[in-house]
Amino acid sequence: MYLWNYQQEIPSCRTLNGSAPVKGRTKTFEEAQQDLQKAEKRIAKKKKTKVKVISIYRNMTVSQIATQTSRTVDNILDALEYANSRQAFRGGKTEITDVKVIQKTLTFLGYRSRIIANPEMVVAKKEENSRDIEPQPPPDPSVLVRRPPVVTIMGHVDHGKTTLLDALRNTNVVAQEFGGITQHIGAFSVKMSSGNTISFLDTPGHAAFSHMRARGASLTDIIILVVAADDGLMPQTVESIQHAKSADVPLIVAINKMDKHTADVEGTEQMLLQYDVIPEKFGGDVQCVPISALKGTNLQQLQEAVITLAELMDLKGDPVGNVEGRVIESRLVTGKGKVATVIIERGTLKKGNLLIAGTSYAKVYFLSVINSLRLVAKREVSTLKCDVSCLTGRGIYSDKGSQLKEATLSSPVEVTGWKEFPSAGDQVLQAQSEKQIKEAIDWRNSLKMEEKMDTDQEAINEKREKHDAEYKKQLQLRQSLGRREYNFVLKTIKPNRAKEEEVHHEGPSLSIVLKGDVDGSIDAILNTLDTYKSQICRLSIIHHGVGEVAMSDIDNAKLFDGEIFAFNVPVSETVREHAKLNNVVIHEDNVIYKLFDNLVDSLSKRLPLREEQEIMGEATVMDSFNVSFKKKPMRIAGCRVTSGVLQRKHKFRIIREEEEIYNGPIVSLKHHKSEVETIKQDTECGLSISDNEIKFERGDVIICYRNYTAEQTLDWTPGF
């Protein structure tokens, strides 16, 4: 342990506790640290309370100052009179036009102040200068008409949600779903035998799509909760109930698979009570309908339950106002471009409408006519008789793919012609002109930039406060110890103190490019990746987006030695060849849990091999002998193998009273007088080691082991 002599190093200084050093006395490293800690504690006790900083602005009232300082109005009035003796202030509504008066008063009260812009004026200025497109005011009740209900089907994976939808609209979507599970929000309009129309949303039940289910719950009027009678309430079922409660949306429970011999309808209804979902038979208001989606049993009863609840809710909408809606999903479709599935919440969507969603916009029809005329101009005149809108991919489409002239309330439609991919959940609003749209997008981008600047400024201020606190702490420590002693302590106890440096990740890492078929799928994957907290391998997302894998994605992945994960999107042969030439791996997956399996495998492959040990056999020393070999003394251990096999080519450890006294190879391994390579269990043998200084003792344990390398396992799973 390193020692130093205070008298020799700094003869004129005092010790850390303030007393004169004893001649010839030395202090250890630990003693100096203890003295430093004592000095820091003394400073902490004397440390003054942090001064509160008050934000002030021109024309601030006395009441506002009182609120900011958590004091009474009378207290502030008294302080104003003391600090500004030549002025008189009366009442809490008095406005103070001079900021210096406020500063002087706060200083008198023991506060610090900082001048900011008047928040009310800033808000008013933003509202006054706003170029955004806003939703319309509530409509006149006289224009409201009854609209179809929007019904979301929710529940656990593999409980029959999509099978139910197939039965209701006589389709077979289940056969088209990869892995047999729904991985998108599907939107369909179904006309019942009674003549009523219902718009359905089918949400995924897999654990990875939690945000999709939450979004579906916020867009809907009624939720049909599908619960398998043979499986009961599962984690995603409970989560769906919580989403329904958060969105304040009424539930109808469809107890599916009632025809299975293991079905327990009554038991399932009892389970609902645990989560405050009370069926009608127990005195509640939740309709429970036992069904068999596969055989079509009781589907008519389920439809009637939906229509009855919709009539009780008296769902109405405005069909004549400007169009308002909500984006469900967006994706890239060959021949159509960027497509967004939209639920119409207000107005009637027609060709010619201009729409904005987030920072993206769509020209539903206007440009498509121009482009169509250009195409027609190259052909015969007779082709002008056809509908020019059908010559392009732009327009409005139903869930069955047919082109529509208009879309009414609660209709789920596909809108094409978007300049950028609108995000799932974005509000869709109608604009009057392209100029208005561009101004609104510029305004929204400027607000985003301001929010980012505010966030960055908060981080800067936090870092600055930490730096100031550390500086003040060191300053007080130096004042307490004295400059010479403080410098001595820093050199001795903190010799490696250096300037702050940026920390770089030096371990294994994986960079990925993520491409998906729809915005909702990308969102679900990114939300799951947010849970990645492993420290043994860093994960970086270079780029993510909707659409096919492009050449630029290959180049980006190569630049960062990364890999590409393509979810439910095609990869062209040209891109595949480019990836092969650049040694970039493309993972193509159609099922979300397979994508994460491949991701975990790729991360695990980046981890270095881990050194492992395998115990081959153990032996116990029965006696020890001293012999002469080539006129050199040698110690021999007489042993019995108690388990496994001793092999001469491997390494050996000698353990005595739980302490290792030797680790290395052996020189000799004999059975009777013969030199052997292997000794089996329950066999006696003699062995010697190269270190003759070690004396074998009865009871020593000899362990034979081998070293090998093994792949590491990633300490993270996606949770499903």
XYZ file of C-alpha atoms in Angstrom:
720
model
C 0.000 0.000 0.000
C 1.300 3.410 -0.997
C 2.308 5.674 1.931
C 3.433 9.263 1.965
C 4.781 11.622 4.592
C 2.916 14.905 5.067
C 5.980 16.499 6.724
C 8.206 15.662 3.763
C 5.716 16.502 1.002
C 4.307 19.788 2.355
C 6.092 20.751 5.584
C 4.176 24.017 6.028
C 0.630 22.741 5.401
C -1.901 21.476 7.884
C -3.603 18.094 7.910
C -7.069 17.577 6.404
C -8.799 17.969 9.778
C -7.175 21.355 10.339
C -4.591 20.393 12.996
C -0.831 20.592 12.600
C 0.776 17.376 11.308
C 2.728 15.269 13.745
C 6.376 15.047 12.844
C 7.246 11.933 10.908
C 3.643 10.741 10.737
C 2.459 9.035 7.532
C -1.080 8.660 6.217
C -2.404 5.890 4.041
C -4.534 6.310 0.919
C -7.654 5.197 2.853
C -6.996 7.694 5.665
C -6.707 10.568 3.193
C -9.977 9.503 1.566
C -11.705 9.420 4.955
C -10.441 12.918 5.772
C -11.685 14.144 2.376
C -15.122 12.629 3.008
C -15.289 14.335 6.412
C -14.495 17.683 4.810
C -17.204 17.155 2.181
C -19.742 16.308 4.919
C -18.872 19.532 6.763
C -19.447 21.484 3.564
C -22.753 19.696 2.920
C -23.997 20.716 6.386
C -23.057 24.339 5.767
C -24.415 24.347 2.225
C -27.125 26.958 1.751
C -30.571 26.119 0.391
C -30.707 26.388 -3.389
C -32.161 29.742 -4.445
C -35.394 29.389 -6.388
C -35.448 30.998 -9.843
C -38.708 32.797 -10.726
C -39.743 33.446 -14.348
C -40.981 37.026 -14.749
C -42.302 39.117 -17.641
C -43.624 42.600 -18.384
C -47.181 43.464 -17.198
C -47.093 40.707 -14.600
C -49.799 41.101 -11.925
C -49.247 40.943 -8.176
C -51.383 37.788 -8.025
C -49.204 36.101 -10.638
C -46.061 36.950 -8.652
C -47.719 35.541 -5.522
C -48.575 32.320 -7.388
C -45.029 31.936 -8.740
C -43.453 32.448 -5.307
C -46.117 30.514 -3.337
C -46.737 33.553 -1.143
C -49.807 35.636 -0.293
C -50.820 38.762 -2.202
C -50.389 40.884 0.957
C -46.859 39.551 1.408
C -45.976 40.543 -2.161
C -47.557 44.004 -1.750
C -45.491 44.619 1.411
C -42.302 43.511 -0.371
C -43.082 45.815 -3.312
C -43.460 48.799 -0.994
C -40.257 48.008 0.937
C -38.206 47.418 -2.212
C -39.695 50.362 -4.136
C -40.490 52.972 -1.492
C -41.537 55.682 -3.939
C -44.349 53.669 -5.505
C -47.716 52.505 -4.182
C -49.265 49.173 -5.137
C -52.835 48.148 -4.395
C -54.673 44.880 -5.062
C -53.704 41.582 -6.638
C -54.810 42.657 -10.123
C -52.272 45.497 -10.296
C -50.044 45.118 -13.356
C -46.356 45.991 -13.026
C -45.061 47.394 -16.289
C -41.440 47.788 -15.178
C -39.611 44.453 -15.052
C -36.840 45.980 -12.901
C -39.372 46.603 -10.121
C -40.271 42.912 -10.126
C -36.578 41.932 -10.139
C -35.815 44.202 -7.182
C -38.774 42.831 -5.214
C -37.807 39.203 -5.793
C -34.209 39.939 -4.789
C -35.560 41.487 -1.574
C -37.551 38.271 -0.953
C -34.478 36.088 -1.559
C -35.258 34.833 -5.069
C -33.430 34.939 -8.362
C -35.320 35.916 -11.508
C -35.157 35.397 -15.233
C -37.057 37.403 -17.840
C -39.232 35.523 -20.339
C -41.878 36.484 -22.872
C -45.420 36.808 -21.577
C -46.847 33.267 -22.007
C -50.349 34.585 -22.680
C -49.058 36.877 -25.422
C -46.983 34.062 -26.937
C -50.038 31.795 -27.094
C -52.154 34.603 -28.504
C -49.471 35.388 -31.083
C -49.275 31.735 -32.110
C -53.048 31.562 -32.450
C -53.124 34.859 -34.319
C -50.369 33.879 -36.751
C -51.366 30.233 -37.029
C -51.514 29.015 -40.602
C -52.612 25.526 -39.582
C -55.762 23.778 -40.794
C -57.985 23.090 -37.810
C -61.078 20.895 -37.338
C -64.412 22.651 -37.760
C -66.610 23.729 -34.849
C -69.359 21.307 -33.803
C -72.060 21.093 -36.508
C -75.607 22.374 -36.272
C -77.823 19.556 -34.885
C -80.238 20.122 -37.765
C -77.761 18.739 -40.330
C -76.911 15.573 -38.389
C -77.963 12.213 -39.821
C -77.750 8.672 -38.494
C -74.483 6.970 -39.424
C -73.278 3.338 -39.387
C -71.387 2.252 -36.257
C -67.645 1.639 -36.378
C -66.991 -1.668 -34.616
C -63.538 -2.938 -33.653
C -62.983 -6.644 -33.125
C -60.365 -7.225 -30.427
C -59.024 -10.101 -28.369
C -56.182 -12.550 -27.884
C -54.291 -14.119 -30.778
C -55.882 -17.259 -32.260
C -59.235 -16.709 -30.549
C -61.021 -16.395 -33.922
C -61.286 -12.649 -34.626
C -60.531 -12.818 -38.340
C -62.569 -16.021 -38.709
C -65.533 -14.082 -37.317
C -65.039 -11.309 -39.867
C -64.775 -13.879 -42.657
C -68.075 -15.385 -41.545
C -69.741 -11.969 -41.455
C -68.649 -10.947 -44.956
C -68.280 -14.377 -46.593
C -64.557 -14.117 -47.316
C -61.446 -16.071 -46.382
C -58.914 -13.592 -45.020
C -57.530 -16.214 -42.615
C -56.040 -18.156 -45.511
C -54.157 -15.012 -46.603
C -52.648 -14.245 -43.185
C -49.026 -15.346 -42.805
C -48.545 -17.651 -39.844
C -52.303 -17.761 -39.273
C -52.300 -14.480 -37.299
C -53.547 -10.977 -38.124
C -50.689 -8.480 -38.390
C -52.482 -5.355 -39.636
C -55.567 -3.353 -38.802
C -58.103 -4.408 -41.403
C -61.013 -2.087 -42.245
C -64.156 -3.482 -43.889
C -67.708 -2.325 -44.478
C -70.320 -5.091 -44.145
C -73.973 -4.853 -45.142
C -76.081 -7.109 -42.947
C -79.111 -9.103 -44.037
C -81.274 -6.594 -42.162
C -80.062 -3.820 -44.490
C -77.963 -2.086 -41.845
C -74.293 -1.340 -42.523
C -71.468 -1.835 -40.026
C -67.860 -0.755 -40.497
C -65.483 -3.251 -38.907
C -61.877 -2.851 -37.789
C -59.928 -6.059 -37.221
C -56.994 -5.518 -34.849
C -54.056 -7.930 -34.384
C -54.092 -10.034 -31.237
C -50.352 -10.712 -31.083
C -48.480 -9.182 -28.134
C -46.317 -7.056 -30.451
C -49.306 -5.048 -31.710
C -50.375 -3.402 -28.447
C -50.286 0.120 -29.940
C -52.390 -1.025 -32.895
C -55.054 -2.290 -30.502
C -54.978 0.979 -28.559
C -55.367 2.916 -31.808
C -58.270 0.703 -32.863
C -60.022 1.327 -29.544
C -59.701 5.111 -29.957
C -61.263 5.068 -33.457
C -64.308 2.976 -32.692
C -67.860 3.294 -31.405
C -68.279 -0.292 -30.180
C -65.791 -3.053 -29.358
C -66.565 -6.715 -29.925
C -64.301 -8.621 -27.543
C -63.720 -12.132 -28.896
C -62.925 -14.678 -26.171
C -62.358 -18.374 -26.889
C -64.639 -20.483 -24.668
C -61.985 -23.193 -24.354
C -59.169 -20.771 -23.501
C -60.739 -18.042 -21.363
C -59.258 -14.602 -20.751
C -55.648 -14.323 -21.895
C -53.123 -11.437 -21.573
C -54.165 -9.663 -24.799
C -57.842 -10.110 -23.860
C -57.238 -8.291 -20.572
C -55.241 -5.616 -22.401
C -58.154 -5.111 -24.836
C -60.526 -4.614 -21.884
C -58.163 -1.962 -20.493
C -58.028 -0.192 -23.892
C -61.842 -0.176 -24.026
C -62.071 1.362 -20.558
C -59.399 3.974 -21.340
C -61.247 5.011 -24.510
C -64.658 4.789 -22.752
C -66.038 2.515 -25.481
C -68.858 0.014 -24.750
C -68.167 -3.723 -25.047
C -70.002 -6.663 -26.575
C -68.407 -10.010 -25.681
C -68.479 -12.724 -28.354
C -67.668 -16.044 -26.650
C -66.285 -18.002 -29.618
C -65.726 -21.741 -30.150
C -68.856 -22.613 -28.174
C -69.152 -25.863 -30.179
C -65.876 -27.366 -28.887
C -66.187 -30.142 -26.317
C -63.763 -28.276 -24.013
C -65.804 -25.034 -24.175
C -66.854 -23.454 -20.870
C -69.144 -20.508 -21.654
C -70.322 -19.940 -18.073
C -66.765 -20.157 -16.741
C -65.663 -17.544 -19.290
C -68.468 -15.207 -18.192
C -67.372 -15.661 -14.565
C -63.810 -14.712 -15.527
C -65.076 -11.417 -17.003
C -66.273 -10.342 -13.556
C -62.656 -10.206 -12.327
C -62.021 -7.253 -14.686
C -65.234 -5.328 -13.950
C -66.936 -6.527 -17.149
C -70.394 -7.533 -15.891
C -72.598 -9.547 -18.301
C -76.342 -8.887 -18.453
C -77.142 -12.235 -16.781
C -75.283 -10.992 -13.673
C -77.118 -7.667 -13.623
C -74.637 -5.719 -15.749
C -74.953 -3.959 -19.108
C -72.496 -6.005 -21.211
C -74.071 -8.274 -23.829
C -72.428 -11.713 -24.055
C -73.210 -13.768 -27.172
C -71.968 -17.393 -27.461
C -70.978 -18.008 -31.112
C -69.117 -20.336 -33.415
C -67.404 -18.225 -36.064
C -66.315 -21.352 -37.929
C -69.847 -22.784 -38.234
C -71.716 -19.480 -38.287
C -73.706 -20.185 -35.118
C -75.488 -17.177 -33.523
C -73.922 -14.636 -35.883
C -77.333 -13.097 -36.568
C -77.779 -12.641 -32.810
C -74.377 -10.909 -32.605
C -75.308 -8.535 -35.463
C -78.572 -7.647 -33.737
C -76.677 -6.927 -30.519
C -74.427 -4.473 -32.398
C -77.328 -2.721 -34.137
C -79.321 -2.495 -30.881
C -76.404 -0.940 -29.001
C -75.756 1.475 -31.901
C -79.394 2.624 -31.828
C -79.204 3.194 -28.078
C -76.038 5.256 -28.587
C -77.866 7.317 -31.263
C -74.787 7.642 -33.477
C -75.021 10.654 -35.810
C -72.685 12.631 -38.014
C -72.401 15.676 -40.264
C -72.506 14.645 -43.970
C -72.181 18.161 -45.459
C -69.246 19.744 -43.644
C -65.588 19.619 -44.645
C -64.112 16.132 -44.637
C -62.575 14.906 -41.393
C -61.247 11.421 -40.735
C -58.538 9.335 -39.193
C -55.667 7.360 -40.753
C -55.741 3.672 -39.833
C -52.726 2.492 -41.821
C -50.579 3.590 -44.738
C -48.592 1.494 -47.169
C -47.011 1.421 -50.630
C -49.069 -0.333 -53.314
C -47.694 -1.097 -56.776
C -49.640 0.876 -59.355
C -51.273 3.117 -56.742
C -48.302 4.594 -54.891
C -48.684 5.691 -51.282
C -52.055 4.536 -49.965
C -53.732 5.348 -46.639
C -56.740 3.561 -45.173
C -59.027 6.241 -43.727
C -62.206 6.189 -41.646
C -64.515 9.097 -42.601
C -65.718 10.861 -39.425
C -67.322 13.946 -40.949
C -68.390 15.187 -44.367
C -68.447 13.280 -47.657
C -65.135 12.541 -49.392
C -65.299 13.171 -53.126
C -62.919 13.309 -56.039
C -61.361 16.724 -56.190
C -60.903 17.062 -52.430
C -57.522 18.088 -51.056
C -56.583 16.306 -47.827
C -53.892 16.865 -45.205
C -52.748 14.415 -42.521
C -49.807 15.329 -40.318
C -47.193 16.761 -42.674
C -48.427 14.836 -45.708
C -51.181 15.663 -48.176
C -53.091 14.042 -51.012
C -54.634 15.351 -54.192
C -57.421 12.847 -54.533
C -58.369 13.657 -58.117
C -57.112 16.963 -59.559
C -53.661 15.921 -60.773
C -54.886 12.485 -61.805
C -57.119 14.096 -64.442
C -54.165 16.006 -65.887
C -51.989 12.898 -65.943
C -54.804 10.887 -67.491
C -55.312 13.429 -70.249
C -51.588 13.246 -71.005
C -51.883 9.494 -71.350
C -55.034 9.717 -73.445
C -53.406 12.259 -75.740
C -50.945 9.572 -76.827
C -53.747 7.185 -77.843
C -56.702 7.178 -80.182
C -59.462 9.744 -79.722
C -61.995 6.970 -79.023
C -60.301 6.287 -75.716
C -61.535 9.655 -74.454
C -64.914 8.025 -73.936
C -63.554 6.056 -71.005
C -63.507 7.375 -67.449
C -60.148 9.189 -67.275
C -59.885 8.573 -63.534
C -59.534 4.835 -64.079
C -56.350 5.350 -66.100
C -54.383 6.278 -62.989
C -53.996 4.787 -59.529
C -55.220 7.936 -57.796
C -58.670 8.095 -56.286
C -60.889 6.540 -53.621
C -61.238 2.763 -53.296
C -63.447 0.522 -51.214
C -62.102 -2.335 -49.086
C -62.992 -4.668 -51.990
C -60.775 -2.677 -54.392
C -63.507 -1.013 -56.452
C -63.149 2.673 -57.251
C -65.658 5.008 -55.563
C -67.000 8.399 -56.551
C -67.504 9.373 -52.921
C -67.175 8.027 -49.380
C -69.775 8.727 -46.715
C -69.761 8.766 -42.917
C -68.066 5.831 -41.107
C -66.814 4.405 -44.409
C -63.380 2.744 -44.379
C -61.747 3.664 -47.697
C -58.343 3.643 -49.331
C -57.153 7.102 -50.385
C -54.305 7.260 -52.881
C -52.082 10.072 -54.119
C -50.283 10.943 -50.857
C -47.004 12.801 -51.233
C -45.580 11.173 -48.085
C -46.744 8.320 -45.872
C -49.199 9.701 -43.298
C -48.706 8.177 -39.853
C -51.262 5.802 -38.402
C -53.617 7.742 -36.130
C -53.117 11.106 -37.899
C -56.202 13.272 -38.272
C -57.308 13.829 -41.875
C -58.670 17.286 -42.700
C -59.936 18.849 -45.906
C -58.157 21.896 -47.336
C -59.425 24.478 -49.797
C -56.264 24.952 -51.850
C -52.728 23.747 -52.366
C -51.436 27.055 -51.011
C -53.327 26.516 -47.754
C -51.909 22.990 -47.480
C -48.316 24.128 -48.024
C -48.685 26.896 -45.446
C -50.160 24.435 -42.943
C -47.361 21.909 -43.493
C -44.713 24.635 -43.095
C -46.449 25.755 -39.893
C -46.569 22.206 -38.483
C -42.911 21.629 -39.356
C -41.962 24.884 -37.618
C -43.849 23.792 -34.473
C -41.990 20.475 -34.521
C -38.709 22.334 -34.856
C -39.595 24.574 -31.899
C -40.490 21.540 -29.790
C -37.172 19.936 -30.686
C -35.300 23.120 -29.805
C -37.100 23.293 -26.455
C -36.207 19.671 -25.731
C -32.580 20.269 -26.677
C -32.477 23.404 -24.530
C -33.810 21.468 -21.536
C -31.024 18.917 -21.956
C -28.439 21.716 -22.228
C -29.776 23.431 -19.109
C -29.742 20.173 -17.161
C -26.133 19.512 -18.136
C -25.186 23.088 -17.274
C -26.809 22.808 -13.838
C -24.871 19.609 -13.113
C -21.646 21.294 -14.185
C -22.373 24.349 -12.002
C -23.208 22.154 -9.006
C -19.956 20.230 -9.362
C -17.980 23.461 -9.749
C -19.536 24.977 -6.596
C -18.845 21.778 -4.671
C -15.175 21.835 -5.666
C -14.949 25.568 -4.920
C -16.347 25.118 -1.405
C -14.019 22.163 -0.839
C -11.023 24.234 -1.872
C -12.092 27.091 0.415
C -12.497 24.655 3.312
C -9.154 22.859 2.869
C -7.001 25.635 1.553
C -5.484 25.858 -1.920
C -2.209 23.988 -1.249
C -3.815 21.135 0.659
C -6.674 20.901 -1.864
C -4.204 20.557 -4.766
C -2.227 17.973 -2.798
C -5.365 15.898 -2.148
C -6.381 16.002 -5.805
C -2.946 14.856 -6.974
C -2.777 12.059 -4.399
C -6.288 10.689 -4.187
C -7.451 11.456 -7.732
C -4.319 11.092 -9.848
C -6.287 9.959 -12.922
C -8.685 12.896 -12.948
C -9.094 13.927 -16.566
C -11.341 16.031 -18.734
C -14.725 14.652 -19.608
C -14.547 12.629 -22.792
C -17.229 11.264 -25.014
C -17.877 7.597 -24.335
C -17.830 5.379 -27.411
C -19.277 1.901 -27.568
C -16.395 -0.494 -28.149
C -18.225 -3.802 -27.752
C -20.192 -5.816 -30.316
C -22.967 -4.001 -32.161
C -25.551 -4.564 -34.874
C -26.968 -1.884 -37.160
C -30.198 -2.629 -38.997
C -32.370 -1.196 -41.761
C -36.065 -1.933 -41.201
C -38.593 -1.958 -44.062
C -42.248 -2.906 -43.663
C -45.448 -3.148 -45.639
C -47.529 -0.667 -43.610
C -46.888 2.151 -41.170
C -48.660 0.263 -38.371
C -46.331 -2.736 -38.673
C -43.245 -0.507 -38.529
C -44.713 1.220 -35.479
C -45.332 -2.129 -33.734
C -41.790 -3.362 -34.440
C -40.213 -0.088 -33.270
C -42.257 -0.145 -30.056
C -40.942 -3.632 -29.306
C -37.375 -2.567 -30.122
C -37.742 0.266 -27.582
C -37.622 -2.429 -24.883
C -34.095 -3.470 -25.961
C -31.784 -2.607 -23.053
C -28.998 -5.178 -23.449
C -25.491 -3.951 -22.590
C -23.595 -6.829 -24.183
C -24.502 -5.932 -27.770
C -25.544 -2.541 -29.036
C -28.521 -2.292 -31.439
C -28.782 0.698 -33.804
C -31.564 1.439 -36.295
C -29.992 3.149 -39.300
C -33.232 3.692 -41.177
C -36.828 2.529 -41.126
C -39.665 3.085 -43.549
C -42.577 1.715 -45.512
C -42.033 0.086 -48.892
C -39.791 -2.346 -50.716
C -36.085 -2.735 -50.008
C -34.206 -0.255 -52.211
C -30.624 -0.032 -53.445
C -29.979 2.840 -51.033
C -30.945 0.550 -48.139
C -28.217 -1.887 -49.210
C -25.665 0.926 -49.390
C -26.628 2.208 -45.923
C -26.394 -1.271 -44.416
C -22.964 -1.847 -45.996
C -21.675 1.475 -44.672
C -22.480 0.451 -41.085
C -21.763 -3.274 -41.493
C -25.445 -3.853 -40.864
C -28.276 -6.127 -41.928
C -31.684 -5.533 -43.488
C -34.962 -6.786 -42.035
C -37.800 -6.789 -44.558
C -41.230 -7.419 -43.053
C -43.857 -8.597 -45.519
C -42.337 -6.679 -48.455
C -40.893 -8.105 -51.676
C -37.218 -7.919 -52.587
C -36.449 -7.569 -56.280
C -33.793 -9.688 -57.944
C -31.766 -6.559 -58.762
C -31.686 -5.539 -55.092
C -30.934 -9.112 -54.041
C -27.928 -9.276 -56.397
C -26.693 -5.894 -55.166
C -26.910 -7.133 -51.577
C -25.013 -10.307 -52.474
C -22.209 -8.320 -54.108
C -21.902 -6.106 -51.022
C -22.178 -8.998 -48.504
C -25.302 -7.509 -46.929
C -27.714 -9.957 -45.315
C -31.438 -9.480 -46.018
C -33.887 -11.170 -43.655
C -37.284 -11.626 -45.301
C -40.094 -12.403 -42.855
C -43.875 -12.457 -43.113
C -44.610 -13.260 -39.450
C -43.594 -10.829 -36.744
C -42.309 -13.367 -34.212
C -40.067 -14.908 -36.901
C -38.606 -11.462 -37.594
C -37.669 -11.092 -33.938
C -36.279 -14.644 -33.840
C -33.953 -13.718 -36.714
C -33.036 -10.450 -35.006
C -32.088 -12.222 -31.765
C -30.013 -14.735 -33.780
C -28.181 -11.915 -35.595
C -27.451 -10.116 -32.328
C -26.220 -13.342 -30.708
C -23.860 -14.006 -33.629
C -22.229 -10.624 -33.022
C -21.293 -11.622 -29.485
C -17.756 -12.950 -28.952
C -17.298 -16.596 -27.981
C -17.276 -17.254 -24.251
C -14.630 -19.396 -22.520
C -16.240 -22.362 -20.795
C -14.902 -25.248 -18.711
C -16.091 -28.829 -18.659
C -15.144 -31.119 -15.771
C -14.007 -34.468 -17.189
C -13.363 -36.298 -13.916
C -12.407 -36.070 -10.243
C -10.031 -38.069 -8.033
C -9.078 -38.110 -4.343
C -5.496 -38.378 -3.095
C -5.136 -41.507 -0.949
C -1.379 -41.223 -0.264
C 1.765 -39.514 -1.558
C 5.225 -40.883 -2.478
C 8.664 -39.451 -3.170
C 10.581 -41.196 -5.981
C 13.685 -40.511 -8.041
C 13.386 -40.166 -11.786
C 16.596 -39.675 -13.786
C 18.345 -38.772 -10.533
C 15.753 -36.040 -9.879
C 13.279 -36.186 -6.972
C 9.594 -36.438 -7.976
C 6.407 -36.351 -5.872
C 3.725 -38.878 -6.797
C 0.084 -38.710 -5.699
C -1.637 -42.058 -5.258
C -5.289 -41.422 -6.233
C -8.632 -43.093 -6.776
C -10.938 -41.728 -9.501
C -14.288 -40.918 -7.883
C -16.197 -39.716 -10.961
C -15.754 -39.334 -14.715
C -12.435 -39.923 -16.455
C -8.922 -38.490 -15.977
C -7.243 -37.721 -19.296
C -3.594 -36.797 -19.428
C -4.005 -34.328 -22.321
C -6.283 -32.044 -20.288
C -5.509 -29.647 -17.449
C -5.779 -30.410 -13.721
C -6.639 -28.463 -10.587
C -5.653 -29.495 -7.063
C -8.056 -28.341 -4.334
C -7.129 -28.444 -0.645
C -9.721 -27.335 1.890
C -11.684 -25.462 -0.819
C -8.575 -23.563 -1.921
C -6.863 -24.081 -5.252
C -3.138 -24.809 -4.837
C -2.294 -25.865 -8.396
C -3.709 -25.345 -11.900
C -1.918 -26.744 -14.952
C -0.870 -29.876 -16.835
C 0.443 -33.135 -15.317
C 3.785 -34.749 -16.112
C 2.900 -38.385 -15.645
C -0.224 -40.570 -15.322
C 0.333 -44.257 -14.468
C -1.737 -47.300 -13.752
C 0.479 -49.698 -11.776
C 3.803 -49.286 -13.646
C 2.369 -48.465 -17.083
C 2.097 -44.924 -18.424
C -1.477 -44.404 -19.641
C -3.515 -41.644 -21.262
C -6.840 -42.322 -19.506
C -7.985 -43.534 -16.095
C -11.637 -44.505 -15.618
C -13.897 -44.210 -12.569
C -13.167 -46.393 -9.473
C -9.604 -47.030 -10.694
C -6.417 -46.290 -8.758
C -3.569 -44.407 -10.386
C -0.495 -42.325 -9.739
C 0.143 -38.861 -11.147
C 2.793 -36.211 -10.855
C 3.023 -32.528 -11.690
C 5.884 -30.298 -12.781
C 5.881 -28.219 -9.572
C 7.870 -30.276 -7.040
C 7.363 -27.602 -4.389
C 3.776 -28.776 -3.882
C 3.428 -31.645 -1.427
C 0.387 -33.869 -1.881
C -1.698 -34.543 1.196
C -4.294 -37.182 1.910
C -7.769 -35.870 1.009
C -6.650 -33.467 -1.716
C -9.162 -33.315 -4.589
C -7.810 -33.495 -8.139
C -10.085 -32.205 -10.904
C -9.496 -32.915 -14.592
C -11.106 -30.325 -16.915
C -10.989 -29.011 -20.453
C -11.449 -25.474 -21.829
C -13.679 -24.812 -24.802
C -15.417 -21.855 -26.434
C -19.186 -21.502 -26.643
C -21.580 -19.011 -28.188
C -23.074 -16.419 -25.861
C -26.815 -16.045 -25.394
C -28.375 -12.605 -25.736
C -29.853 -11.325 -22.463
C -32.991 -9.917 -24.147
C -36.177 -11.349 -25.588
C -39.060 -9.462 -27.231
C -41.471 -10.912 -24.675
C -43.469 -13.236 -26.915
